[in-house]
Short mmCIF file of C-alpha atoms in Angstrom, two decimals:
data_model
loop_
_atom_site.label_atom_id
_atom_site.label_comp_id
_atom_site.label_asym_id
_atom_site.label_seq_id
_atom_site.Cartn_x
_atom_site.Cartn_y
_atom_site.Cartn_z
CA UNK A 1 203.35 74.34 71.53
CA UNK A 2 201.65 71.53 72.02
CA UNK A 3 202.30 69.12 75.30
CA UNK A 4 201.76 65.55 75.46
CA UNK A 5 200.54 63.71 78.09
CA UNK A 6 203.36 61.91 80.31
CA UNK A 7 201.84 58.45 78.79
CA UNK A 8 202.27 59.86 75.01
CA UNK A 9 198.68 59.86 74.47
CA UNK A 10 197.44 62.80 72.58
CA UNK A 11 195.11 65.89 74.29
CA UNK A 12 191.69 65.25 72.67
CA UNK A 13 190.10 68.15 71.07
CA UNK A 14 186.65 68.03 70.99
CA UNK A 15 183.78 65.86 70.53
CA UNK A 16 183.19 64.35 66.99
CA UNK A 17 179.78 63.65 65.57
CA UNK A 18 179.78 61.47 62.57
CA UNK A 19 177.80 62.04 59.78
CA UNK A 20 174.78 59.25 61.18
CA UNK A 21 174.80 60.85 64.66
CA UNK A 22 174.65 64.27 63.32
CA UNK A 23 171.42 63.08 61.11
CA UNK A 24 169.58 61.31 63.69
CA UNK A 25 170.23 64.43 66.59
CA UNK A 26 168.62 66.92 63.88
CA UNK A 27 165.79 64.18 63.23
CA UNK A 28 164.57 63.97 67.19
CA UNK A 29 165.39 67.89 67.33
CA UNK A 30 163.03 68.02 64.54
CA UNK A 31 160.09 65.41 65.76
CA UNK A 32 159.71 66.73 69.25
CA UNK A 33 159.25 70.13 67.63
CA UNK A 34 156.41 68.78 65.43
CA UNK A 35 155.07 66.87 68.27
CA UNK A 36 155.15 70.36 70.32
CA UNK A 37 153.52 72.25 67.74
CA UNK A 38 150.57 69.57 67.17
CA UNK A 39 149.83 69.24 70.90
CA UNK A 40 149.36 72.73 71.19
CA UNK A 41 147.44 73.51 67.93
CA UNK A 42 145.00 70.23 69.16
CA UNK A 43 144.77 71.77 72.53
CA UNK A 44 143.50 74.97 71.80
CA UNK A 45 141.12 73.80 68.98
CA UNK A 46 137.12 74.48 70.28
CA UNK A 47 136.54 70.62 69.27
CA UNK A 48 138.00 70.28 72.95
CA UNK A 49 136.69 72.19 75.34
CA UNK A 50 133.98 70.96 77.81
CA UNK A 51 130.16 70.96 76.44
CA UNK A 52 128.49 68.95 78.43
CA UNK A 53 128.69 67.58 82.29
CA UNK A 54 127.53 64.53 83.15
CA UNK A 55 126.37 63.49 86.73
CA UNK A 56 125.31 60.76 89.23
CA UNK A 57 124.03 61.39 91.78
CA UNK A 58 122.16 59.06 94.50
CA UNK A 59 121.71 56.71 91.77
CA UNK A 60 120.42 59.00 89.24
CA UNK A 61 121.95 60.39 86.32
CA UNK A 62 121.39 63.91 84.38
CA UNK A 63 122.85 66.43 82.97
CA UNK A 64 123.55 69.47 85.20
CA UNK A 65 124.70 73.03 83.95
CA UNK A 66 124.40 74.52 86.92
CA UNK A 67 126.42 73.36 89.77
CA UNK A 68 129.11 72.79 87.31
CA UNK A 69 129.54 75.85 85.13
CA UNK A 70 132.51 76.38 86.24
CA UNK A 71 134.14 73.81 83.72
CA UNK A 72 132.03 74.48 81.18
CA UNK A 73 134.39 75.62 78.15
CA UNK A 74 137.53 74.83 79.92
CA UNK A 75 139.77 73.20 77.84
CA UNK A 76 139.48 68.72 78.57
CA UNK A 77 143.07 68.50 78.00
CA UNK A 78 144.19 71.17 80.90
CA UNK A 79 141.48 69.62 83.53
CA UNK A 80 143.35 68.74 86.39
CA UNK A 81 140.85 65.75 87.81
CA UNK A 82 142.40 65.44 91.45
CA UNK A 83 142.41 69.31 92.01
CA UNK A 84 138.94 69.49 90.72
CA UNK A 85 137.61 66.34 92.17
CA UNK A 86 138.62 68.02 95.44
CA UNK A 87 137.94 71.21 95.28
CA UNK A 88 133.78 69.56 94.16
CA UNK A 89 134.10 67.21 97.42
CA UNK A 90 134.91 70.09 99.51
CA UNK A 91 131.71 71.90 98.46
CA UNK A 92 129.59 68.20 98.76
CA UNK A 93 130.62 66.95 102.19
CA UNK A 94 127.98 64.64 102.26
CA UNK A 95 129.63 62.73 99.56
CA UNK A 96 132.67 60.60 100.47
CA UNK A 97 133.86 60.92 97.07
CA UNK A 98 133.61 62.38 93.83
CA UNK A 99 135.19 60.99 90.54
CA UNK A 100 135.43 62.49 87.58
CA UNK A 101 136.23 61.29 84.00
CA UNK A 102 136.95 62.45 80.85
CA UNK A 103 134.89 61.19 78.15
CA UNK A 104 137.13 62.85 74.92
CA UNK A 105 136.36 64.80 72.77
CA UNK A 106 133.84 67.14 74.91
CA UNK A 107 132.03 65.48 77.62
CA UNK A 108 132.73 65.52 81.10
CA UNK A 109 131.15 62.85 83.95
CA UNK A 110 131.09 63.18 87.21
CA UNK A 111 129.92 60.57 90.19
CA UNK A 112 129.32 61.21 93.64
CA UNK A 113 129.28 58.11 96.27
CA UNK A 114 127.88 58.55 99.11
CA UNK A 115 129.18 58.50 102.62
CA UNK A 116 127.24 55.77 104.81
CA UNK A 117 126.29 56.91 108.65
CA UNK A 118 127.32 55.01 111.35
CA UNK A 119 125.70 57.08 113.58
CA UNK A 120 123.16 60.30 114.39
CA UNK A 121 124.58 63.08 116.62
CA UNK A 122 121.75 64.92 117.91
CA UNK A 123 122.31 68.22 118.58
CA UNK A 124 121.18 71.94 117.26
CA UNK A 125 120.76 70.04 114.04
CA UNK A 126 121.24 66.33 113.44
CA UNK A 127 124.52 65.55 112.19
CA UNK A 128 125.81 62.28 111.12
CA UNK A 129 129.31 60.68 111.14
CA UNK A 130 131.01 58.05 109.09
CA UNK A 131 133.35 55.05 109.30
CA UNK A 132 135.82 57.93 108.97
CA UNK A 133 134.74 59.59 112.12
CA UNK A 134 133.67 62.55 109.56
CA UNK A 135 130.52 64.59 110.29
CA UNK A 136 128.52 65.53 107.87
CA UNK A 137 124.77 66.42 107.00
CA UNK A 138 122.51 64.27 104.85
CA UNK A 139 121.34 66.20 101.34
CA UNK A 140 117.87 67.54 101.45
CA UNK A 141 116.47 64.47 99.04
CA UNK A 142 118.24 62.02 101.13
CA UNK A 143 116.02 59.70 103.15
CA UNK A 144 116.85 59.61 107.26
CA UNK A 145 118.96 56.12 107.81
CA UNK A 146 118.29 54.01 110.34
CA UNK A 147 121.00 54.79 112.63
CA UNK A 148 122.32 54.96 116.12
CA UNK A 149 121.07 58.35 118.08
CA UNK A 150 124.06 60.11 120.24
CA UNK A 151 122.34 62.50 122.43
CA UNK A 152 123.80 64.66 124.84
CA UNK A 153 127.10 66.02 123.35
#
């Protein structure tokens, strides 16, 4: 038996999709799907994985295989730019920064800027520091600054 409420309205019994609502729901259900399926067919498609690396360096620019085979054939939609833009700085410490961008549909470019010395700190080796108070060595190309010499540390 069926109770009413103590107002007299009625228990409701369900939720009721009209005949619009039920169309548009299996629409979207049916576009993200599509959407799903393209991004992944696109992403794994050779077209887009990385060919070529791009670099600047001190000015100059070239293309280097070497230092950077690592990315070579990854696929351009899966790099993660921050994680490898870090994980390149840490192996350049010399460099203050390293940006990469995508250049779509296979290229990759990457640009190193330089940190500028503040100061020498002579000691086994020379060492310079930054604005940052980070010490670092100069690349082997790099041409001595005319800095400040700290001696005796």
């Amino acid at each position: 038996m069926r109770k009413n409420r103590p107002d007299g309205a009625p228990v409701p019994r369900g939720v009721h999709l009209s005949r619009a609502d039920l169309i548009r729901l299996c629409i979207t259900v049916v576009a993200v799907s599509l959407s799903a399926a393209l991004y992944q067919r696109l992403t794994g498609l050779p077209f887009f994985r990385v060919r070529e690396v791009i670099v600047r360096q001190d000015g100059a620019v070239r293309s280097d295989a070497e230092k950077f085979a690592f990315v070579k054939g990854k696929n351009i939609f899966a790099l993660d730019l921050a994680r490898e833009s870090r994980r390149i700085g840490s192996a350049f410490p010399s460099y203050e920064q390293v940006r990469l961008i995508k250049f779509y549909p296979d290229k990759l470019f990457v640009d190193f800027i330089k940190r500028s010395p503040l100061a020498c700190i002579n000691g086994n080796r020379a060492a310079y520091i930054d604005e940052n108070l980070v010490v670092f060595r100069l690349p082997e190309q790099a041409e001595d600054p005319r800095v400040p010499l700290v001696t005796g540390i």
